[in-house]
């Protein structure tokens, strides 16, 4: 069973993202504060769970969480500030959207949450000085494989994954030839063959290598 708390603070937030390695669609972040008495023996890193289990856990997390938030950062913003910065910015935005200010933040990965604060870019949210100072003021700890160690990070990973999958299912209806309903924008052979045949869409990340080197797009 995963651990409930890292810091000892009651309002400890776990945060994570989904979709970092995709060729299309947003990178989606989530932040979750769980109550101290929350227990769930099934909850784990979303990558270790089936789609059916993730969908079953989503309403449970939303019902019992003290608060939660989810943010999509889209392809144009990813292309401008790069995927690592976009992933971090998405988690920072989630913290700011929570209806309670966290006392401590635990983040999946090896990068502090308050790194690269207030990036100036053309797309998406611009952080105010007050928001930057708030993010700086909250202590945080990055935890490698935290989504398989702590309940709140696992909960964030499930919300990020399920909300992103829902988004990809929605835009699949607009561009069904890429089969995003199945591949969710990941670099599958089928997805890359569709890019080769039809070209990229407004949802594709143009800063990514959309095709292997032996293939090229006629742009």
mmCIF file of C-alpha atoms in Angstrom:
data_model
loop_
_atom_site.group_PDB
_atom_site.id
_atom_site.type_symbol
_atom_site.label_atom_id
_atom_site.label_comp_id
_atom_site.label_asym_id
_atom_site.label_seq_id
_atom_site.Cartn_x
_atom_site.Cartn_y
_atom_site.Cartn_z
ATOM 1 C CA UNK A 1 0.000 0.000 0.000
ATOM 2 C CA UNK A 2 1.214 3.494 -0.816
ATOM 3 C CA UNK A 3 2.245 5.978 1.857
ATOM 4 C CA UNK A 4 -0.187 8.705 2.927
ATOM 5 C CA UNK A 5 2.161 11.552 3.725
ATOM 6 C CA UNK A 6 5.754 12.686 3.227
ATOM 7 C CA UNK A 7 6.060 15.965 5.110
ATOM 8 C CA UNK A 8 3.807 15.648 8.150
ATOM 9 C CA UNK A 9 1.697 18.621 7.017
ATOM 10 C CA UNK A 10 -2.050 18.010 6.734
ATOM 11 C CA UNK A 11 -2.457 20.021 3.533
ATOM 12 C CA UNK A 12 0.166 18.149 1.544
ATOM 13 C CA UNK A 13 -0.429 18.203 -2.211
ATOM 14 C CA UNK A 14 0.691 15.548 -4.658
ATOM 15 C CA UNK A 15 1.163 16.579 -8.274
ATOM 16 C CA UNK A 16 1.973 14.770 -11.505
ATOM 17 C CA UNK A 17 1.506 14.995 -15.273
ATOM 18 C CA UNK A 18 0.550 12.798 -18.218
ATOM 19 C CA UNK A 19 1.336 12.927 -21.915
ATOM 20 C CA UNK A 20 4.920 14.108 -21.860
ATOM 21 C CA UNK A 21 6.047 11.662 -24.556
ATOM 22 C CA UNK A 22 3.144 12.173 -26.958
ATOM 23 C CA UNK A 23 3.362 13.600 -30.468
ATOM 24 C CA UNK A 24 -0.054 15.254 -30.289
ATOM 25 C CA UNK A 25 -2.370 16.731 -27.704
ATOM 26 C CA UNK A 26 -1.686 18.502 -24.425
ATOM 27 C CA UNK A 27 0.501 17.626 -21.527
ATOM 28 C CA UNK A 28 -1.957 17.406 -18.642
ATOM 29 C CA UNK A 29 -1.136 18.069 -15.005
ATOM 30 C CA UNK A 30 -3.085 17.460 -11.820
ATOM 31 C CA UNK A 31 -2.729 18.303 -8.147
ATOM 32 C CA UNK A 32 -4.567 16.561 -5.304
ATOM 33 C CA UNK A 33 -4.842 17.059 -1.547
ATOM 34 C CA UNK A 34 -6.202 13.934 0.138
ATOM 35 C CA UNK A 35 -7.612 13.811 3.673
ATOM 36 C CA UNK A 36 -5.425 12.150 6.323
ATOM 37 C CA UNK A 37 -7.833 9.219 6.668
ATOM 38 C CA UNK A 38 -7.976 8.430 2.935
ATOM 39 C CA UNK A 39 -7.287 4.789 2.081
ATOM 40 C CA UNK A 40 -7.439 2.909 -1.189
ATOM 41 C CA UNK A 41 -5.667 -0.385 -1.801
ATOM 42 C CA UNK A 42 -6.084 -0.190 -5.585
ATOM 43 C CA UNK A 43 -4.725 3.317 -6.183
ATOM 44 C CA UNK A 44 -1.283 3.321 -7.761
ATOM 45 C CA UNK A 45 0.769 4.958 -10.489
ATOM 46 C CA UNK A 46 -1.695 5.375 -13.371
ATOM 47 C CA UNK A 47 0.686 3.563 -15.735
ATOM 48 C CA UNK A 48 0.302 0.443 -13.588
ATOM 49 C CA UNK A 49 -3.486 0.493 -13.823
ATOM 50 C CA UNK A 50 -5.865 -0.500 -16.602
ATOM 51 C CA UNK A 51 -8.083 2.096 -18.229
ATOM 52 C CA UNK A 52 -11.098 0.501 -16.550
ATOM 53 C CA UNK A 53 -9.525 0.782 -13.093
ATOM 54 C CA UNK A 54 -8.438 4.383 -13.699
ATOM 55 C CA UNK A 55 -11.978 5.305 -14.704
ATOM 56 C CA UNK A 56 -13.314 3.650 -11.563
ATOM 57 C CA UNK A 57 -10.831 5.536 -9.361
ATOM 58 C CA UNK A 58 -11.412 8.974 -10.891
ATOM 59 C CA UNK A 59 -14.794 9.736 -9.211
ATOM 60 C CA UNK A 60 -13.549 8.265 -5.922
ATOM 61 C CA UNK A 61 -10.560 10.620 -5.901
ATOM 62 C CA UNK A 62 -12.739 13.585 -6.849
ATOM 63 C CA UNK A 63 -15.317 12.793 -4.161
ATOM 64 C CA UNK A 64 -12.938 12.246 -1.271
ATOM 65 C CA UNK A 65 -10.162 14.738 -2.079
ATOM 66 C CA UNK A 66 -9.948 17.852 0.067
ATOM 67 C CA UNK A 67 -9.467 19.599 -3.279
ATOM 68 C CA UNK A 68 -8.011 18.908 -6.706
ATOM 69 C CA UNK A 69 -7.293 20.655 -9.997
ATOM 70 C CA UNK A 70 -6.361 19.702 -13.549
ATOM 71 C CA UNK A 71 -4.659 21.755 -16.280
ATOM 72 C CA UNK A 72 -3.987 21.152 -19.990
ATOM 73 C CA UNK A 73 -1.001 22.829 -21.664
ATOM 74 C CA UNK A 74 -1.440 22.638 -25.407
ATOM 75 C CA UNK A 75 0.893 21.977 -28.325
ATOM 76 C CA UNK A 76 1.647 25.610 -29.158
ATOM 77 C CA UNK A 77 2.806 26.282 -25.610
ATOM 78 C CA UNK A 78 4.798 23.047 -25.490
ATOM 79 C CA UNK A 79 6.529 24.022 -28.732
ATOM 80 C CA UNK A 80 7.438 27.448 -27.374
ATOM 81 C CA UNK A 81 8.765 26.599 -23.910
ATOM 82 C CA UNK A 82 9.624 22.866 -24.418
ATOM 83 C CA UNK A 83 7.941 19.839 -22.928
ATOM 84 C CA UNK A 84 9.842 19.747 -19.626
ATOM 85 C CA UNK A 85 9.036 23.376 -18.858
ATOM 86 C CA UNK A 86 5.440 22.866 -19.994
ATOM 87 C CA UNK A 87 5.055 19.851 -17.692
ATOM 88 C CA UNK A 88 6.377 21.859 -14.752
ATOM 89 C CA UNK A 89 4.265 24.909 -15.597
ATOM 90 C CA UNK A 90 1.160 22.739 -15.775
ATOM 91 C CA UNK A 91 1.764 21.432 -12.259
ATOM 92 C CA UNK A 92 2.440 24.973 -11.017
ATOM 93 C CA UNK A 93 -0.847 26.142 -12.525
ATOM 94 C CA UNK A 94 -2.638 23.288 -10.770
ATOM 95 C CA UNK A 95 -1.259 24.389 -7.401
ATOM 96 C CA UNK A 96 -2.536 27.920 -8.001
ATOM 97 C CA UNK A 97 -5.993 26.623 -8.963
ATOM 98 C CA UNK A 98 -6.510 24.624 -5.749
ATOM 99 C CA UNK A 99 -9.143 26.140 -3.470
ATOM 100 C CA UNK A 100 -6.877 25.607 -0.469
ATOM 101 C CA UNK A 101 -3.254 26.717 -0.301
ATOM 102 C CA UNK A 102 -0.980 23.708 0.257
ATOM 103 C CA UNK A 103 1.389 23.620 3.207
ATOM 104 C CA UNK A 104 3.747 21.282 1.344
ATOM 105 C CA UNK A 105 3.998 19.885 -2.195
ATOM 106 C CA UNK A 106 5.343 16.541 -3.330
ATOM 107 C CA UNK A 107 5.982 16.186 -7.050
ATOM 108 C CA UNK A 108 6.727 13.114 -9.119
ATOM 109 C CA UNK A 109 10.168 13.216 -10.731
ATOM 110 C CA UNK A 110 13.530 14.777 -9.959
ATOM 111 C CA UNK A 111 12.831 18.475 -10.481
ATOM 112 C CA UNK A 112 11.705 20.985 -7.859
ATOM 113 C CA UNK A 113 8.256 22.405 -8.521
ATOM 114 C CA UNK A 114 9.401 26.022 -8.142
ATOM 115 C CA UNK A 115 12.055 25.729 -10.857
ATOM 116 C CA UNK A 116 11.575 28.034 -13.888
ATOM 117 C CA UNK A 117 8.818 30.138 -12.373
ATOM 118 C CA UNK A 118 7.107 32.844 -14.413
ATOM 119 C CA UNK A 119 8.276 31.892 -17.894
ATOM 120 C CA UNK A 120 7.270 34.604 -20.357
ATOM 121 C CA UNK A 121 5.679 33.106 -23.437
ATOM 122 C CA UNK A 122 3.053 33.902 -26.044
ATOM 123 C CA UNK A 123 0.530 31.226 -25.094
ATOM 124 C CA UNK A 124 -1.242 30.189 -21.963
ATOM 125 C CA UNK A 125 -1.277 31.623 -18.467
ATOM 126 C CA UNK A 126 1.142 34.337 -17.392
ATOM 127 C CA UNK A 127 2.011 34.201 -13.690
ATOM 128 C CA UNK A 128 1.662 37.370 -11.634
ATOM 129 C CA UNK A 129 4.298 38.437 -9.108
ATOM 130 C CA UNK A 130 1.940 37.405 -6.315
ATOM 131 C CA UNK A 131 1.477 33.945 -7.808
ATOM 132 C CA UNK A 132 5.226 33.506 -8.267
ATOM 133 C CA UNK A 133 5.867 34.501 -4.666
ATOM 134 C CA UNK A 134 3.187 32.095 -3.461
ATOM 135 C CA UNK A 135 4.737 29.199 -5.389
ATOM 136 C CA UNK A 136 8.172 30.114 -4.030
ATOM 137 C CA UNK A 137 6.840 30.172 -0.469
ATOM 138 C CA UNK A 138 5.483 26.615 -0.405
ATOM 139 C CA UNK A 139 8.110 23.992 0.451
ATOM 140 C CA UNK A 140 8.242 21.134 -2.000
ATOM 141 C CA UNK A 141 10.050 17.872 -2.592
ATOM 142 C CA UNK A 142 10.550 15.979 -5.834
ATOM 143 C CA UNK A 143 10.335 12.203 -5.446
ATOM 144 C CA UNK A 144 11.562 9.837 -8.128
ATOM 145 C CA UNK A 145 8.783 7.345 -8.914
ATOM 146 C CA UNK A 146 6.641 9.214 -6.405
ATOM 147 C CA UNK A 147 3.488 8.087 -8.193
ATOM 148 C CA UNK A 148 4.191 4.541 -7.039
ATOM 149 C CA UNK A 149 5.114 5.605 -3.477
ATOM 150 C CA UNK A 150 2.586 8.207 -2.270
ATOM 151 C CA UNK A 151 -1.199 8.183 -2.499
ATOM 152 C CA UNK A 152 -1.588 11.868 -3.382
ATOM 153 C CA UNK A 153 0.873 11.699 -6.293
ATOM 154 C CA UNK A 154 -0.769 8.499 -7.514
ATOM 155 C CA UNK A 155 -4.154 10.223 -7.326
ATOM 156 C CA UNK A 156 -2.785 13.148 -9.343
ATOM 157 C CA UNK A 157 -1.375 10.745 -11.925
ATOM 158 C CA UNK A 158 -4.775 9.069 -12.311
ATOM 159 C CA UNK A 159 -6.593 12.393 -12.746
ATOM 160 C CA UNK A 160 -4.004 13.698 -15.205
ATOM 161 C CA UNK A 161 -4.218 10.522 -17.260
ATOM 162 C CA UNK A 162 -8.015 10.226 -17.289
ATOM 163 C CA UNK A 163 -8.642 13.892 -18.074
ATOM 164 C CA UNK A 164 -6.051 13.787 -20.849
ATOM 165 C CA UNK A 165 -7.543 10.601 -22.307
ATOM 166 C CA UNK A 166 -10.963 12.266 -22.331
ATOM 167 C CA UNK A 167 -9.501 15.231 -24.201
ATOM 168 C CA UNK A 168 -7.854 12.957 -26.779
ATOM 169 C CA UNK A 169 -11.118 11.066 -27.267
ATOM 170 C CA UNK A 170 -12.820 14.407 -27.953
ATOM 171 C CA UNK A 171 -10.336 15.627 -30.573
ATOM 172 C CA UNK A 172 -10.332 12.152 -32.147
ATOM 173 C CA UNK A 173 -13.802 13.047 -33.454
ATOM 174 C CA UNK A 174 -12.263 16.000 -35.308
ATOM 175 C CA UNK A 175 -9.360 14.004 -36.781
ATOM 176 C CA UNK A 176 -10.344 10.312 -36.669
ATOM 177 C CA UNK A 177 -7.661 9.272 -39.165
ATOM 178 C CA UNK A 178 -4.974 9.448 -36.436
ATOM 179 C CA UNK A 179 -6.943 7.137 -34.115
ATOM 180 C CA UNK A 180 -6.199 9.198 -31.017
ATOM 181 C CA UNK A 181 -9.065 7.409 -29.279
ATOM 182 C CA UNK A 182 -6.773 4.389 -29.189
ATOM 183 C CA UNK A 183 -3.196 5.709 -29.195
ATOM 184 C CA UNK A 184 -3.891 8.939 -27.221
ATOM 185 C CA UNK A 185 -1.283 10.780 -29.290
ATOM 186 C CA UNK A 186 1.644 8.508 -28.452
ATOM 187 C CA UNK A 187 4.178 7.679 -31.206
ATOM 188 C CA UNK A 188 2.732 4.366 -32.353
ATOM 189 C CA UNK A 189 3.437 3.010 -35.820
ATOM 190 C CA UNK A 190 -0.195 3.634 -36.773
ATOM 191 C CA UNK A 191 -0.032 7.250 -35.597
ATOM 192 C CA UNK A 192 3.181 7.950 -37.481
ATOM 193 C CA UNK A 193 1.851 6.365 -40.658
ATOM 194 C CA UNK A 194 -1.181 8.657 -40.442
ATOM 195 C CA UNK A 195 1.092 11.690 -40.000
ATOM 196 C CA UNK A 196 3.042 10.600 -43.058
ATOM 197 C CA UNK A 197 -0.157 10.228 -45.082
ATOM 198 C CA UNK A 198 -2.191 13.225 -43.887
ATOM 199 C CA UNK A 199 0.424 15.573 -42.405
ATOM 200 C CA UNK A 200 0.356 17.179 -38.953
ATOM 201 C CA UNK A 201 -2.643 18.907 -37.375
ATOM 202 C CA UNK A 202 -2.978 21.894 -35.089
ATOM 203 C CA UNK A 203 -2.784 19.437 -32.188
ATOM 204 C CA UNK A 204 0.626 18.028 -33.150
ATOM 205 C CA UNK A 205 3.781 19.178 -31.377
ATOM 206 C CA UNK A 206 5.906 20.547 -34.176
ATOM 207 C CA UNK A 207 9.009 20.691 -31.948
ATOM 208 C CA UNK A 208 8.880 16.885 -31.667
ATOM 209 C CA UNK A 209 10.236 14.439 -34.211
ATOM 210 C CA UNK A 210 6.912 13.421 -35.680
ATOM 211 C CA UNK A 211 8.423 10.867 -38.050
ATOM 212 C CA UNK A 212 11.525 8.658 -37.938
ATOM 213 C CA UNK A 213 14.537 9.968 -39.825
ATOM 214 C CA UNK A 214 13.938 7.643 -42.773
ATOM 215 C CA UNK A 215 10.557 9.278 -43.422
ATOM 216 C CA UNK A 216 9.835 12.896 -44.223
ATOM 217 C CA UNK A 217 6.854 15.178 -44.454
ATOM 218 C CA UNK A 218 6.103 17.142 -47.603
ATOM 219 C CA UNK A 219 5.340 20.520 -46.056
#
